[in-house]
Short mmCIF file of C-alpha atoms in Angstrom, two decimals:
data_model
loop_
_atom_site.label_atom_id
_atom_site.label_comp_id
_atom_site.label_asym_id
_atom_site.label_seq_id
_atom_site.Cartn_x
_atom_site.Cartn_y
_atom_site.Cartn_z
CA MET A 1 45.52 16.01 56.05
CA ASN A 2 48.95 17.14 55.04
CA PHE A 3 51.46 17.68 57.75
CA ASN A 4 54.39 19.89 57.06
CA ALA A 5 56.66 22.41 58.71
CA THR A 6 53.67 24.69 59.31
CA LEU A 7 53.28 22.58 62.43
CA ILE A 8 56.58 23.87 63.75
CA GLY A 9 55.89 27.41 62.65
CA GLN A 10 52.53 27.41 64.31
CA SER A 11 54.05 26.07 67.53
CA ILE A 12 56.63 28.83 67.50
CA PHE A 13 53.93 31.48 66.99
CA PHE A 14 51.90 29.93 69.76
CA ILE A 15 54.79 29.94 72.21
CA LEU A 16 55.75 33.50 71.30
CA PHE A 17 52.17 34.72 71.76
CA VAL A 18 51.79 32.94 75.08
CA VAL A 19 55.07 34.34 76.38
CA PHE A 20 54.17 37.86 75.24
CA CYS A 21 50.76 37.57 76.82
CA MET A 22 52.23 36.24 80.05
CA LYS A 23 55.02 38.80 80.35
CA VAL A 24 53.46 41.95 78.97
CA VAL A 25 49.69 41.81 78.67
CA TRP A 26 48.41 39.81 81.61
CA PRO A 27 50.14 41.32 84.69
CA PRO A 28 49.15 45.01 84.24
CA ILE A 29 45.53 44.12 83.55
CA MET A 30 45.35 41.85 86.58
CA HIS A 31 47.08 44.51 88.64
CA ALA A 32 44.51 47.10 87.61
CA LEU A 33 41.69 44.68 88.33
CA SER A 34 42.92 43.77 91.80
CA GLN A 35 43.59 47.40 92.60
CA ARG A 36 40.08 48.35 91.55
CA LYS A 37 38.74 45.53 93.68
CA GLN A 38 40.72 46.96 96.61
CA ASN A 39 39.43 50.47 95.90
CA ILE A 40 35.86 49.28 95.81
CA ALA A 41 36.30 47.32 99.04
CA ASP A 42 37.84 50.37 100.71
CA GLY A 43 35.03 52.57 99.47
CA LEU A 44 32.40 50.21 100.76
CA ALA A 45 34.12 49.98 104.12
CA ALA A 46 34.35 53.77 104.33
CA GLY A 47 30.67 54.04 103.47
CA GLU A 48 29.79 51.56 106.18
CA ARG A 49 31.93 53.46 108.67
CA GLY A 50 30.30 56.73 107.64
CA LYS A 51 26.88 55.23 108.16
CA GLN A 52 27.86 54.04 111.63
CA ASP A 53 29.29 57.46 112.46
CA LEU A 54 26.10 59.08 111.29
CA GLU A 55 23.99 56.81 113.47
CA LEU A 56 26.22 57.51 116.43
CA ALA A 57 26.06 61.25 115.84
CA ALA A 58 22.29 61.16 115.52
CA LYS A 59 22.03 59.27 118.77
CA ARG A 60 24.31 61.75 120.50
CA ALA A 61 22.41 64.68 119.08
CA SER A 62 19.07 63.39 120.32
CA GLU A 63 20.61 62.73 123.73
CA THR A 64 21.99 66.25 123.89
CA LEU A 65 18.63 67.63 122.86
CA ARG A 66 16.90 65.67 125.58
CA GLU A 67 19.37 66.89 128.20
CA ALA A 68 18.97 70.46 127.04
CA LYS A 69 15.20 70.20 127.28
CA GLN A 70 15.49 68.86 130.79
CA GLN A 71 17.84 71.67 131.76
CA VAL A 72 15.50 74.24 130.32
CA THR A 73 12.61 72.83 132.34
CA GLU A 74 14.71 72.96 135.49
CA ILE A 75 15.82 76.50 134.81
CA ILE A 76 12.26 77.64 134.19
CA ALA A 77 11.10 76.00 137.40
CA GLN A 78 13.91 77.65 139.33
CA GLY A 79 13.10 80.98 137.77
CA ASP A 80 9.46 80.68 138.73
CA LYS A 81 10.39 79.82 142.27
CA ARG A 82 12.85 82.66 142.48
CA GLY A 83 10.24 85.07 141.14
CA VAL A 84 7.73 84.06 143.75
CA GLU A 85 10.42 84.44 146.41
CA ILE A 86 11.36 87.90 145.21
CA VAL A 87 7.74 88.98 145.24
CA GLU A 88 7.31 87.64 148.77
CA GLU A 89 10.48 89.35 149.97
CA ALA A 90 9.43 92.61 148.41
CA LYS A 91 6.05 92.34 150.05
CA ALA A 92 7.61 91.69 153.43
CA GLN A 93 10.04 94.55 153.06
CA ALA A 94 7.32 96.90 151.96
CA LYS A 95 5.26 95.96 154.99
CA ILE A 96 8.18 96.60 157.32
CA GLU A 97 8.87 99.93 155.67
CA ALA A 98 5.24 100.92 155.84
CA ASP A 99 5.09 100.00 159.54
CA ARG A 100 8.22 101.98 160.17
CA LEU A 101 6.84 105.01 158.35
CA ILE A 102 3.54 104.75 160.13
CA ALA A 103 5.29 104.48 163.50
CA GLY A 104 7.48 107.48 162.68
CA ALA A 105 4.48 109.53 161.61
CA LYS A 106 2.57 108.56 164.72
CA ALA A 107 5.50 109.52 166.94
CA GLU A 108 5.87 112.83 165.21
CA MET A 109 2.20 113.46 165.50
CA GLU A 110 2.26 112.70 169.21
CA GLN A 111 5.24 114.95 169.66
CA GLU A 112 3.45 117.71 167.83
CA VAL A 113 0.33 117.20 169.89
CA HIS A 114 2.43 117.32 173.05
CA ARG A 115 4.17 120.46 171.91
CA VAL A 116 0.95 122.18 170.88
CA ARG A 117 -0.66 121.22 174.21
CA GLU A 118 2.34 122.58 176.13
CA GLU A 119 2.15 125.78 174.17
CA LEU A 120 -1.56 125.96 174.69
CA ARG A 121 -1.06 125.43 178.38
CA GLN A 122 1.55 128.15 178.42
CA ARG A 123 -0.77 130.51 176.58
CA VAL A 124 -3.72 129.69 178.84
CA ALA A 125 -1.56 130.32 181.93
CA GLU A 126 -0.34 133.55 180.49
CA LEU A 127 -3.88 134.54 179.63
CA ALA A 128 -5.01 133.64 183.14
CA VAL A 129 -2.17 135.58 184.66
CA GLN A 130 -2.88 138.52 182.44
CA GLY A 131 -6.56 138.34 183.37
CA ALA A 132 -5.70 138.02 187.00
CA GLU A 133 -3.18 140.83 186.72
CA LYS A 134 -5.81 143.07 185.18
CA ILE A 135 -8.24 142.19 187.98
CA LEU A 136 -5.75 142.45 190.72
CA ARG A 137 -3.83 145.46 189.48
CA ARG A 138 -6.17 147.72 191.13
CA GLU A 139 -6.45 145.89 194.36
CA VAL A 140 -3.40 143.79 194.75
CA ASP A 141 0.20 144.66 194.54
CA ALA A 142 1.82 142.48 191.99
CA LYS A 143 4.88 142.23 193.97
CA THR A 144 3.27 140.90 197.06
CA HIS A 145 1.28 138.35 195.32
CA ALA A 146 3.96 137.18 193.00
CA ALA A 147 4.62 134.01 194.92
CA LEU A 148 0.97 133.11 194.87
CA LEU A 149 0.70 133.71 191.12
CA ALA A 150 3.66 131.58 190.40
CA THR A 151 2.12 128.70 192.32
CA ILE A 152 -1.07 129.01 190.34
CA SER A 153 0.65 129.08 187.01
CA GLN A 154 2.61 126.01 188.03
CA GLU A 155 -0.54 124.08 188.78
CA LEU A 156 -2.15 124.88 185.43
CA MET B 1 28.12 19.23 29.78
CA GLU B 2 27.15 17.43 32.94
CA GLN B 3 30.65 16.11 33.30
CA GLU B 4 32.14 19.54 32.88
CA ARG B 5 29.88 20.91 35.55
CA ALA B 6 30.89 18.12 37.89
CA HIS B 7 34.47 18.96 37.13
CA THR B 8 34.10 22.64 37.97
CA THR B 9 32.23 21.77 41.13
CA SER B 10 34.96 19.45 42.33
CA SER B 11 37.68 21.88 41.35
CA TYR B 12 35.85 24.65 43.21
CA ILE B 13 35.83 22.51 46.33
CA GLN B 14 39.41 21.45 45.78
CA HIS B 15 40.45 25.02 45.38
CA HIS B 16 38.86 25.94 48.68
CA LEU B 17 40.50 23.10 50.51
CA GLN B 18 44.07 23.66 49.43
CA ASN B 19 46.54 25.73 51.36
CA LEU B 20 48.96 28.18 49.85
CA THR B 21 52.05 26.05 50.28
CA TYR B 22 55.63 27.12 49.81
CA GLY B 23 58.25 24.42 49.38
CA LYS B 24 60.55 22.57 47.06
CA LEU B 25 58.83 21.95 43.73
CA PRO B 26 59.33 18.68 41.80
CA ASP B 27 61.69 20.43 39.37
CA GLY B 28 64.03 21.24 42.23
CA THR B 29 63.28 24.95 42.65
CA TRP B 30 61.56 26.52 45.62
CA GLY B 31 58.20 28.13 45.10
CA LEU B 32 54.44 27.97 45.59
CA ALA B 33 52.57 24.75 44.95
CA HIS B 34 50.14 25.14 42.04
CA SER B 35 48.28 21.88 42.51
CA MET B 36 47.45 19.29 45.10
CA ASP B 37 50.01 17.05 43.49
CA ASP B 38 52.75 19.67 43.83
CA MET B 39 51.90 20.11 47.46
CA GLN B 40 52.01 16.43 48.30
CA LYS B 41 55.39 16.05 46.63
CA MET B 42 56.86 18.83 48.72
CA GLY B 43 56.92 16.58 51.76
CA PHE B 44 57.34 17.81 55.30
CA TRP B 45 59.64 20.76 54.68
CA SER B 46 57.13 23.15 53.27
CA LEU B 47 55.07 25.93 54.79
CA ASN B 48 51.39 26.80 54.53
CA LEU B 49 51.82 30.52 54.10
CA ASP B 50 48.12 31.27 54.44
CA THR B 51 47.75 29.44 57.73
CA LEU B 52 50.85 31.00 59.19
CA GLY B 53 50.03 34.43 57.81
CA PHE B 54 46.47 34.59 59.04
CA SER B 55 47.22 33.08 62.43
CA ALA B 56 50.12 35.48 62.95
CA LEU B 57 47.98 38.40 61.84
CA LEU B 58 45.16 37.43 64.18
CA GLY B 59 47.57 36.78 67.03
CA ILE B 60 49.13 40.20 66.57
CA LEU B 61 45.69 41.78 66.32
CA PHE B 62 44.67 40.10 69.58
CA LEU B 63 47.84 40.82 71.53
CA GLY B 64 48.20 44.31 70.07
CA SER B 65 44.73 45.38 71.05
CA PHE B 66 45.12 43.84 74.50
CA TYR B 67 48.57 45.36 74.85
CA ILE B 68 47.15 48.85 74.30
CA VAL B 69 44.81 48.27 77.22
CA SER B 70 47.42 46.70 79.46
CA ARG B 71 49.76 49.65 78.95
CA ARG B 72 47.29 52.21 80.20
CA ALA B 73 45.15 50.02 82.41
CA THR B 74 43.81 52.11 85.25
CA SER B 75 42.03 51.05 88.37
CA GLY B 76 39.53 53.87 87.81
CA VAL B 77 36.31 53.53 85.90
CA PRO B 78 37.04 51.38 82.82
CA ARG B 79 35.58 52.53 79.55
CA GLY B 80 35.19 51.22 76.03
CA TRP B 81 37.78 48.76 74.90
CA GLN B 82 39.37 48.45 78.34
CA ASN B 83 36.01 47.38 79.67
CA PHE B 84 35.72 44.64 77.09
CA VAL B 85 39.28 43.43 77.62
CA GLU B 86 38.79 43.35 81.37
CA MET B 87 35.60 41.37 80.92
CA VAL B 88 37.44 38.77 78.83
CA VAL B 89 40.39 38.65 81.22
CA GLU B 90 38.14 38.28 84.23
CA PHE B 91 36.14 35.55 82.52
CA ILE B 92 39.34 33.62 81.77
CA ASP B 93 40.66 34.22 85.26
CA ASN B 94 37.46 32.87 86.81
CA THR B 95 37.50 29.83 84.56
CA VAL B 96 41.11 29.11 85.47
CA ARG B 97 40.41 29.57 89.17
CA GLY B 98 37.46 27.23 88.85
CA SER B 99 39.27 24.30 87.27
CA PHE B 100 42.94 24.80 88.10
CA SER B 101 43.74 24.15 91.73
CA ALA B 102 47.52 24.51 91.85
CA LYS B 103 49.45 27.77 91.67
CA ASN B 104 50.98 28.61 88.33
CA ASN B 105 51.37 31.97 86.65
CA VAL B 106 51.56 30.49 83.17
CA VAL B 107 48.16 28.88 83.01
CA ALA B 108 45.90 31.92 83.00
CA PRO B 109 47.76 33.86 80.27
CA LEU B 110 48.05 30.61 78.33
CA ALA B 111 44.31 30.10 78.58
CA LEU B 112 43.65 33.69 77.53
CA THR B 113 45.91 33.35 74.51
CA ILE B 114 44.34 30.05 73.47
CA PHE B 115 40.79 31.26 73.89
CA VAL B 116 41.04 34.56 72.07
CA TRP B 117 43.43 33.38 69.40
CA VAL B 118 41.46 30.25 68.56
CA LEU B 119 38.24 32.23 68.66
CA LEU B 120 39.61 34.78 66.19
CA MET B 121 40.92 32.03 63.92
CA ASN B 122 37.55 30.29 64.02
CA LEU B 123 35.71 33.54 63.39
CA MET B 124 37.42 33.82 60.02
CA ASP B 125 35.00 31.08 59.04
CA LEU B 126 32.16 33.60 59.12
CA LEU B 127 33.65 35.68 56.34
CA PRO B 128 31.91 34.75 53.07
CA ILE B 129 34.16 32.02 51.80
CA ASP B 130 34.91 33.45 48.39
CA TRP B 131 35.86 37.00 49.30
CA LEU B 132 39.49 36.64 50.26
CA PRO B 133 40.39 33.74 47.91
CA THR B 134 38.92 35.59 44.92
CA LEU B 135 40.77 38.74 45.90
CA ALA B 136 43.92 36.64 46.19
CA LEU B 137 43.37 35.20 42.73
CA TYR B 138 43.23 38.69 41.26
CA LEU B 139 46.51 39.44 43.01
CA GLY B 140 48.03 36.32 41.52
CA VAL B 141 47.97 34.12 44.60
CA PRO B 142 46.73 30.69 43.48
CA TYR B 143 45.30 29.38 46.77
CA LEU B 144 44.15 30.92 50.03
CA LYS B 145 42.57 29.20 53.01
CA VAL B 146 41.47 31.95 55.33
CA VAL B 147 40.57 29.86 58.40
CA PRO B 148 43.78 28.71 60.09
CA SER B 149 41.96 26.29 62.36
CA THR B 150 40.79 24.24 59.36
CA ASP B 151 44.46 23.39 58.83
CA PRO B 152 45.45 20.46 61.06
CA ASN B 153 48.97 21.87 61.18
CA ALA B 154 47.66 24.82 63.15
CA THR B 155 45.58 22.84 65.61
CA PHE B 156 48.25 20.20 66.11
CA GLY B 157 50.88 22.87 66.49
CA MET B 158 48.97 24.24 69.45
CA SER B 159 47.94 20.93 70.97
CA ILE B 160 51.46 19.51 70.78
CA SER B 161 52.81 22.64 72.46
CA VAL B 162 50.18 22.17 75.17
CA ILE B 163 51.09 18.53 75.74
CA VAL B 164 54.78 19.40 75.90
CA LEU B 165 53.89 21.87 78.61
CA VAL B 166 51.82 19.22 80.38
CA ILE B 167 54.72 16.76 80.35
CA TYR B 168 57.11 19.51 81.46
CA TYR B 169 54.97 20.39 84.47
CA SER B 170 54.31 16.74 85.28
CA ILE B 171 58.02 16.13 85.53
CA LYS B 172 58.64 19.40 87.32
CA VAL B 173 55.98 18.77 89.97
CA LYS B 174 56.31 15.03 90.48
CA GLY B 175 59.88 14.44 89.36
CA LEU B 176 60.95 12.15 86.56
CA GLY B 177 60.27 9.08 88.71
CA GLY B 178 56.87 10.32 89.70
CA PHE B 179 55.92 10.99 86.10
CA PHE B 180 56.96 7.52 84.90
CA GLY B 181 55.51 5.96 88.00
CA GLU B 182 52.21 7.51 87.09
CA LEU B 183 52.48 6.04 83.61
CA ALA B 184 53.54 2.58 84.80
CA PHE B 185 51.79 1.90 88.12
CA GLN B 186 48.26 2.99 87.31
CA PRO B 187 45.54 1.87 87.21
CA PHE B 188 46.45 -1.82 87.89
CA GLY B 189 49.26 -1.55 90.42
CA LYS B 190 52.86 -2.49 89.83
CA TRP B 191 52.19 -6.08 88.63
CA GLY B 192 50.24 -4.76 85.71
CA ALA B 193 53.00 -2.38 84.63
CA PRO B 194 53.10 -3.29 80.91
CA ALA B 195 49.34 -2.95 80.59
CA ASN B 196 49.41 0.28 82.58
CA LEU B 197 52.18 1.71 80.45
CA LEU B 198 50.31 0.87 77.29
CA LEU B 199 47.08 2.41 78.54
CA GLU B 200 48.67 5.52 79.93
CA VAL B 201 50.84 6.20 76.92
CA VAL B 202 47.82 5.84 74.67
CA ASN B 203 46.00 8.16 77.02
CA LEU B 204 48.85 10.66 76.90
CA ILE B 205 49.02 10.61 73.11
CA ALA B 206 45.25 10.76 72.79
CA LYS B 207 45.19 14.08 74.63
CA PRO B 208 46.86 16.27 72.00
CA VAL B 209 45.37 14.24 69.15
CA SER B 210 41.83 14.63 70.40
CA LEU B 211 42.40 18.27 71.30
CA ALA B 212 43.65 19.10 67.82
CA LEU B 213 41.26 16.87 65.89
CA ARG B 214 38.19 18.17 67.72
CA LEU B 215 38.92 21.74 66.77
CA PHE B 216 40.09 20.84 63.28
CA GLY B 217 37.12 18.54 62.63
CA ASN B 218 34.53 21.04 63.73
CA MET B 219 36.02 23.89 61.77
CA TYR B 220 36.70 21.78 58.70
CA ALA B 221 33.16 20.45 58.67
CA GLY B 222 31.76 23.95 59.13
CA GLU B 223 33.90 25.24 56.31
CA MET B 224 32.81 22.33 54.13
CA ILE B 225 29.16 23.12 54.69
CA PHE B 226 29.78 26.75 53.76
CA ILE B 227 31.45 25.54 50.56
CA LEU B 228 28.53 23.25 49.74
CA ILE B 229 26.04 26.06 50.41
CA ALA B 230 28.10 28.34 48.21
CA LEU B 231 27.76 25.79 45.39
CA MET B 232 24.01 26.41 45.41
CA TYR B 233 24.54 29.95 44.16
CA GLY B 234 25.37 28.42 40.78
CA GLY B 235 22.01 26.62 40.54
CA GLY B 236 19.63 29.35 39.45
CA TRP B 237 17.78 32.03 41.38
CA PHE B 238 15.66 29.60 43.46
CA PHE B 239 18.66 27.68 44.75
CA GLY B 240 20.52 30.94 45.06
CA ILE B 241 17.98 32.43 47.45
CA PHE B 242 17.65 29.16 49.31
CA GLY B 243 21.43 29.03 49.61
CA GLY B 244 21.47 32.57 50.97
CA VAL B 245 18.99 31.65 53.68
CA LEU B 246 20.95 28.51 54.49
CA GLN B 247 24.22 30.41 54.68
CA LEU B 248 22.74 32.95 57.07
CA GLY B 249 21.29 30.17 59.25
CA TRP B 250 24.48 28.16 59.28
CA ALA B 251 26.58 31.24 60.00
CA ILE B 252 24.43 32.11 63.00
CA PHE B 253 24.62 28.55 64.26
CA HIS B 254 28.32 28.51 63.53
CA ILE B 255 28.91 31.43 65.90
CA LEU B 256 27.98 29.02 68.66
CA ILE B 257 30.33 26.31 67.41
CA VAL B 258 33.15 28.79 66.93
CA THR B 259 32.91 30.06 70.50
CA LEU B 260 32.29 26.64 71.95
CA GLN B 261 35.31 25.08 70.26
CA ALA B 262 37.58 27.89 71.42
CA PHE B 263 36.24 27.48 74.95
CA ILE B 264 36.61 23.68 74.89
CA PHE B 265 40.19 23.91 73.66
CA MET B 266 40.98 26.32 76.49
CA THR B 267 39.15 24.37 79.18
CA LEU B 268 40.75 21.05 78.23
CA THR B 269 44.16 22.70 78.26
CA ILE B 270 43.49 23.96 81.77
CA VAL B 271 42.24 20.54 82.87
CA TYR B 272 45.27 18.73 81.42
CA LEU B 273 47.60 21.16 83.15
CA ASP B 274 45.67 20.74 86.37
CA LEU B 275 46.09 16.97 86.13
CA ALA B 276 49.79 17.49 85.53
CA HIS B 277 50.00 19.38 88.84
CA GLN B 278 48.12 16.82 90.88
CA GLU B 279 49.83 14.05 92.78
CA HIS B 280 48.11 10.70 92.53
CA HIS B 281 48.41 8.37 95.48
#
């Protein structure tokens, strides 16, 4: 073992290398490493948050779906009920209308019957008077018996 | 004949164990040492050019390649080299967080530098041991040790820097009094101060020594085994093939040692610095 000034030279190299490493090499690498660590942590947190959001959204979606289904059922039930009501109403109205028409027709018919009978009566009276006139023309003066004839025609 | 062979064997080993040293030669001029004797006569004020060169090269390779990533580090999806660098940085950061309880911005980059740099220096051991020295010989360079961590100068250079940092932070955190109090009043209370001081100072000195010697010893021994295996290539085709198998096996096992030693050096540095930040009551 021979010791010489190499000892000092080696120490100087050593110190220079350590200082260079400490000042120039180490900090940027550590900075990059810690930044990457931060990035990864952020990414993981974001992923976790996204997963939670997704779960929440899924829950909300299923809830909305359930509500919508319920609403649809209600609406259908209402519609059914309304339909039945409309049919009933229409039936009732139709019945009223029919009754009214029937009543009208009956009244008209009666009126017609009345009118025809009146006419008939008139005609029969006329016929009777004409018959009587023909019979009486020879024997009875129309003028003298006019009052009697009028009374007869009134009674018919 | 036998003696000559023994001579070449020992000179082969010698050649592999000598650094390329620049210093003042015995004749008074400055230049490269051409023998072990030259080197020893140079004394303290000489430089192992191979150790310094390779460690600087590897350090620049490490910091350069990491610098490229750090300059365009994005927090997006990392790819290729950035991915690898981030993996290493995160591994170091976790290790530091696990064993360093105080807050200090120096420790983690320090640990990263130690780990990767020492690992790269150790990995030079896996290069076949004759490649670079033989190439150097052709280029006229007499010696070349390619593994900086088999040079105690390199390991002690680092461990002494570490212990200076430990003492600096001890004093900074606990104050001068606190630091000396820790040396003098533990573990036997204030009446055992001389004994405490002795124990703690030995303890303090043992830290960098053990840190450096552990790394140096492991790498030196590994290198030595590679050299001994390489000697078998000169012993005929049977020993040659056997040596090849051994080299492969040892290299694979050595990958473990290389990584482990780099990790131990780093971990102990972190632990020492952690102790420096802790108040004892």
